[in-house]
Amino acid sequence: MTDNKELNSPGYEIPEDLQHAVSITTIDRLYNWGRRWSVWPMMFGLACCAIEMIAAQAARYDLARFGMEVMRPSPRQSDLMIVAGTVTKKMIPAIVRLYNQMPEPKYVVAMGACASGGGPFKEGYNVVAGVDKFVPVDVYIPGCPPTPQALTAGLMKLQEKIDKESIRKVRWYQKGADSVELPIPVLGPDLMDPRRYNEIKMLAAKPAEPATESKA
Amino acid sequence: MYGKGIIKGLGVTLKRFADTYLDDIQWWGRRYYKAEGIAHRSSKDTRGVFTVQYPEEKLPVPEEFRYVPFLVYDDGTDGGKEVRCTSCGICAKVCPPQCIWIVRSNDPQTGRPIPEPTEFFIDADICMNCGFCAEYCPFDAIIMDHDYEIASYQRNVFNMQQLLKPASYYKSIRPLNYQRNDEERRAKEAAKAAKAGAAS
Amino acid sequence: MTTLVETETLDLAARFPGSAAADTRPGYSDWIVNKDKLVEVATTLRDEFGYDLLSHVTGVDYFPDKMEVVYEAFKTTGGPGVLFKVQVPRVDPIEVPSVTPIWPGAEFQEREIWDLYGIKFTNHPDLRRILMWEGFEGHPLRKDWHEPFYEEDFKPLKSRWPDGKYVSSEDKNPYKDNLQFPQNFDPEKVKIDGEAPLYDTLQKYTTVDGGIKTDHIIVNMGPQHPSTHGVFRAAVVLDGETIVSLKPVMGYLHRNHEKIGERNTFLQNMPYTDRLDYFNSMSNNWGYSLAVEKLMNIKVAERAEYLRVIMAELSRIQNHLILIGMLLNDLGAYFTPALYAFEERELILDIFEATSGTRMMCNYHRFGGVSRDLPEGVLEKIRGLVEDRLPRKADEFDRLLTENEIFISRMKGVKVMDAEDAVKYSITGPVLRAAGVPYDVRRAQPYGIYDRFDFDVALRHNGDLYDNYLIRLDEIRQSIRILQQAVKQMPEGPINSQKPQYQVRVPAGEAYGRIEAPKGELGYYVISTGKPNPWRYHVRAPSFINITALEKMCVGKKIADFVVILGVLDIVLGELDR
Ligand code: SF4
Ligand code: SF4
Ligand code: SF4
């Protein structure tokens, strides 16, 4: 009866002989309980970490035990984007677009060093130093690559996060837009984030920075 | 006959299906949540359900397993931490993505370097778990950790406080390596003592 | 079989007096060819001397005075290759004639050189950027081009020790991110349509077919598509379901491997090679250590040679198993075979993990040997797998799929490539052998200790999808054969002929180390100047070069076949984009 244990909200004593049949819960708990066991990830892999993600889906680690086996190829049907791999500048517009297309509630897990903060290829000219520069990340899993068990541990961390949410406060039931739309980055001479156009313009107008140029 | 190949193939899946129950019966009560059962399920004879029921049971990691590195300290005589690292800088030099940052201590009076780091950072969001730092550290001061359950809600840049773990932990996760290193160290110390003895 | 070729001497200087000369720089070999004569020399090499397989083309930037384009061609009958170079002054516009008309396999490689070095290839059919996007500023592999997070030319970086206060790279950059823009740049004013050149190259026309006019449509598959095996994209022109024209678009996982590799020390590149073809880090390591060991001129410890073979062959087995499993997925059979394949893979990865420390990124080779010996009990495990389990499981896959009628009707007769075209397009690996060319580097130019083992080069003749599937099973069986011998013969002894050292000394020169990776010929072209870091570090990635012929393979077929063709080509994006 693990389920009852999770559902029972603290504060109400249930007589022992009724515990297997009755559980008193709050809407929040029920809501979160339903969501935490049916997080559908998007079938979306970028690099090496994606292989470990597939391995986690396969027989040995079997994410189906967490209700996460339904990898959706379409962002419209998925709740979770596992960013598994190196995020490149050429790829980030597509990633942001995919994120925008996911319906709320949506979560992002940065799997591996690359997605969390750039990883071993951070110094590269085509690499985005962490996907959190563009989409909000809920859980970071370090490791290169995180083993399937580490990924599972990270996803359990996400479940914990879901548990803490309240139906009254979650952003998708608030007034206003249904979902956050992020501006899609543009590929120019380098990657351009539309949110930062003014800043880029201002900084580019400055004389060349000695910090980066002089060493060249 | 058309369809023979398909039936043959389906036979394979059917056998796999049956194997699950056969193996469950054969290993009744020992197959799950027991070290012996996990070992059986990772052996060449495994058949049927292959799943490791993480997190209730965990696949044991081998001794050489490497995740993010940590720094070893020995328990000092006064209960303090004796950091093994001498801030020689080899790990920072060998680290391929250059994610180790070390501030070497300097003697406040003479300004000469002291063999101890003031600060030590590892950017776990860059670290590629390659193990070079541990492999080339001459003092066994930096060791690759086995703890992979380190997912968090923010980026991970570890400072020295977060990196330090006791030598006993090192011993528990890598008993063979620990033993080997320990013997080497002892031999070295003995040699040194002998030399000192001979000189005096 | 190789002796025949080796006795023949090739003297280009005598054949082309005045326009070809021996490369006399210390550590270098073979020929430097005059730019104007390049096409003629290349044609002669192919037609007269029989160097029909162009292995790799790459650029080298000898900053500050010249640029060099390096070509290496081999014979499909085996033996050593011929290396020839063209040198051009380093003033824009840098132009070199294209060899694509002679060896079509050069097409993408020349595009890559244009993209990364800014060398223009005259007479190239479709010279566009390939890895970076159209409109990107600069040619990144040039030595005087610096990325936004640039700190120093060579690692180890001085900021890390002894005064390594942690500062993230972002904080040092004026834009606080991995960005740099030209002076006075205004993002609102740029109008770059990076896609236009791509769509221009696709052939578009309308067919009038029995009175009904049909328009062709362009479909973009990828970069996020479940069956493109990663972030690969193909722009396809369709006439109904039939493919009329197709262009691969790549670079979505371009991680700047070579630029980073030229900043790393020789040893530091080892774990980076793991991340090329991330299924087979064990074989990736090998190609690189071969190249560097050649430069250092050192021998590999005997036991290590066996360990290398064992690990590489295990890796090949799991690679092919996954390929077969995923192939069924591409065909629409859902996951069952893939799950079965992953089960065997897990058991093989257990061995890798116990030996090297990680499942995927093994970082196992060191120059002169390997990093760790087999721990206790692992040899027993390997023996159990190769003597008992893997042969059983190979047969099981055979039963599961080979005779399946639906499978056969989808696969049989769908031609991927015939032998002649495959060689022209520089295709290597199982795809080439499935087309009937018995070319396997393990036999053609044996490396390591492959000459000691008794095995056959797997060969099929039709070059269709079905043969491409069957050859994978054949290769698994051959690998098992090699493994059984290797496990029996493995001697005791040290695992490295060198002392462990974190800074190796590599004499100046060039070397090309190549191995038969599960996906084809994997080679590393390394130039050392005697410093701790390589001057040039180039990866000849089989996935990248095999994909050159993708359009040729797909035109005229159904869109559903495209997915399967991509499946049997066995691309992996880490290697394709590097
Ligand atoms: S974190 Fe490591 S394993 Fe994951 S994508 Fe990056 S380089 Fe590959
Ligand atoms: S190599 Fe070892 S002793 Fe030297 S700085 Fe690194 S951790 Fe400290
Ligand atoms: S494991 Fe490798 S990448 Fe990580 S800190 Fe050590 S040397 Fe650097």
Tab-separated table of C-alpha atoms in Angstrom, chain B residues 1-6 8-9 12-13 16 42-46 50 62 64-66 87-90 92-98 100-104 119 121 123 128 130 132 135-136 155 157, chain C residues 155-157 160-167 264 267-268 271-272 275 336 340 343 347 350 353-354 356-358 361-363 366 372 381 384 388-389 392-393 396 399-400 403-406 501-502:
chain	number	residue	atom	x	y	z
B	1	MET	CA	5.191	-21.695	-46.394
B	2	TYR	CA	4.597	-18.016	-46.153
B	3	GLY	CA	4.561	-16.935	-42.560
B	4	LYS	CA	6.959	-19.570	-41.306
B	5	GLY	CA	9.617	-16.985	-40.623
B	6	ILE	CA	7.200	-14.851	-38.672
B	8	LYS	CA	9.728	-18.703	-35.913
B	9	GLY	CA	10.366	-15.164	-34.747
B	12	VAL	CA	11.599	-16.387	-29.762
B	13	THR	CA	9.419	-13.823	-28.046
B	16	ARG	CA	11.435	-15.123	-23.632
B	42	SER	CA	23.819	-9.696	-14.621
B	43	SER	CA	25.474	-12.989	-15.431
B	44	LYS	CA	25.627	-14.766	-18.726
B	45	ASP	CA	22.867	-17.122	-17.647
B	46	THR	CA	20.288	-14.460	-17.030
B	50	PHE	CA	16.265	-8.310	-16.603
B	62	PRO	CA	32.522	-2.019	-9.687
B	64	GLU	CA	36.888	1.170	-10.778
B	65	PHE	CA	33.609	3.002	-11.343
B	66	ARG	CA	34.109	6.717	-11.674
B	87	SER	CA	48.371	21.525	-4.357
B	88	CYS	CA	51.046	20.282	-6.705
B	89	GLY	CA	48.745	21.158	-9.577
B	90	ILE	CA	49.163	17.991	-11.606
B	92	ALA	CA	44.658	20.800	-12.773
B	93	LYS	CA	47.205	20.466	-15.556
B	94	VAL	CA	46.095	17.087	-16.778
B	95	CYS	CA	42.352	17.715	-16.591
B	96	PRO	CA	41.185	17.713	-20.222
B	97	PRO	CA	38.352	20.251	-19.987
B	98	GLN	CA	40.279	22.228	-17.379
B	100	ILE	CA	39.849	22.018	-11.706
B	101	TRP	CA	40.805	25.295	-10.065
B	102	ILE	CA	43.351	25.319	-7.277
B	103	VAL	CA	44.569	28.188	-5.150
B	104	ARG	CA	47.871	27.266	-3.593
B	119	GLU	CA	40.805	26.617	-2.283
B	121	PHE	CA	37.065	23.935	-7.109
B	123	ASP	CA	33.057	22.467	-11.919
B	128	MET	CA	33.895	14.653	-18.067
B	130	CYS	CA	37.609	10.886	-17.285
B	132	PHE	CA	42.826	11.489	-15.224
B	135	GLU	CA	45.106	8.517	-12.122
B	136	TYR	CA	47.972	10.991	-12.143
B	155	ARG	CA	24.251	24.034	-11.197
B	157	VAL	CA	30.346	23.875	-8.808
C	155	LYS	CA	46.386	23.739	-22.309
C	156	PRO	CA	47.132	23.560	-19.431
C	157	LEU	CA	45.704	26.998	-18.890
C	160	ARG	CA	43.839	27.148	-13.119
C	161	TRP	CA	46.876	26.795	-10.934
C	162	PRO	CA	48.570	27.937	-8.714
C	163	ASP	CA	46.253	30.885	-8.358
C	164	GLY	CA	43.061	29.322	-9.582
C	165	LYS	CA	40.296	31.441	-8.190
C	166	TYR	CA	37.181	30.105	-9.795
C	167	VAL	CA	35.821	32.395	-12.483
C	264	ASN	CA	44.559	19.860	-25.652
C	267	LEU	CA	46.900	12.744	-23.597
C	268	GLN	CA	43.959	15.031	-22.976
C	271	PRO	CA	38.777	11.051	-23.331
C	272	TYR	CA	37.516	13.389	-26.015
C	275	ARG	CA	32.721	11.086	-27.374
C	336	THR	CA	11.090	-5.584	-28.977
C	340	TYR	CA	16.681	-7.584	-26.660
C	343	GLU	CA	20.102	-6.562	-22.869
C	347	LEU	CA	26.214	-7.279	-20.241
C	350	ASP	CA	29.304	-4.348	-17.450
C	353	GLU	CA	32.574	-0.653	-16.568
C	354	ALA	CA	34.445	-3.126	-14.427
C	356	SER	CA	37.742	0.923	-17.364
C	357	GLY	CA	35.414	2.572	-14.880
C	358	THR	CA	32.542	3.755	-17.005
C	361	MET	CA	33.220	6.774	-22.028
C	362	CYS	CA	35.918	4.256	-21.337
C	363	ASN	CA	39.054	6.353	-21.819
C	366	ARG	CA	47.171	4.998	-22.998
C	372	ARG	CA	43.930	-0.871	-16.320
C	381	LYS	CA	32.774	-13.113	-17.553
C	384	GLY	CA	31.226	-16.814	-20.522
C	388	ASP	CA	28.357	-19.295	-24.481
C	389	ARG	CA	25.970	-16.399	-24.411
C	392	ARG	CA	23.479	-18.201	-28.549
C	393	LYS	CA	22.077	-14.726	-28.789
C	396	GLU	CA	18.432	-16.007	-31.479
C	399	ARG	CA	15.713	-16.837	-35.675
C	400	LEU	CA	13.863	-13.733	-34.661
C	403	GLU	CA	13.335	-15.318	-42.182
C	404	ASN	CA	10.556	-12.977	-41.233
C	405	GLU	CA	8.603	-12.466	-44.445
C	406	ILE	CA	7.529	-8.918	-43.728
C	501	GLN	CA	53.168	10.103	-17.405
C	502	TYR	CA	50.797	12.925	-17.864
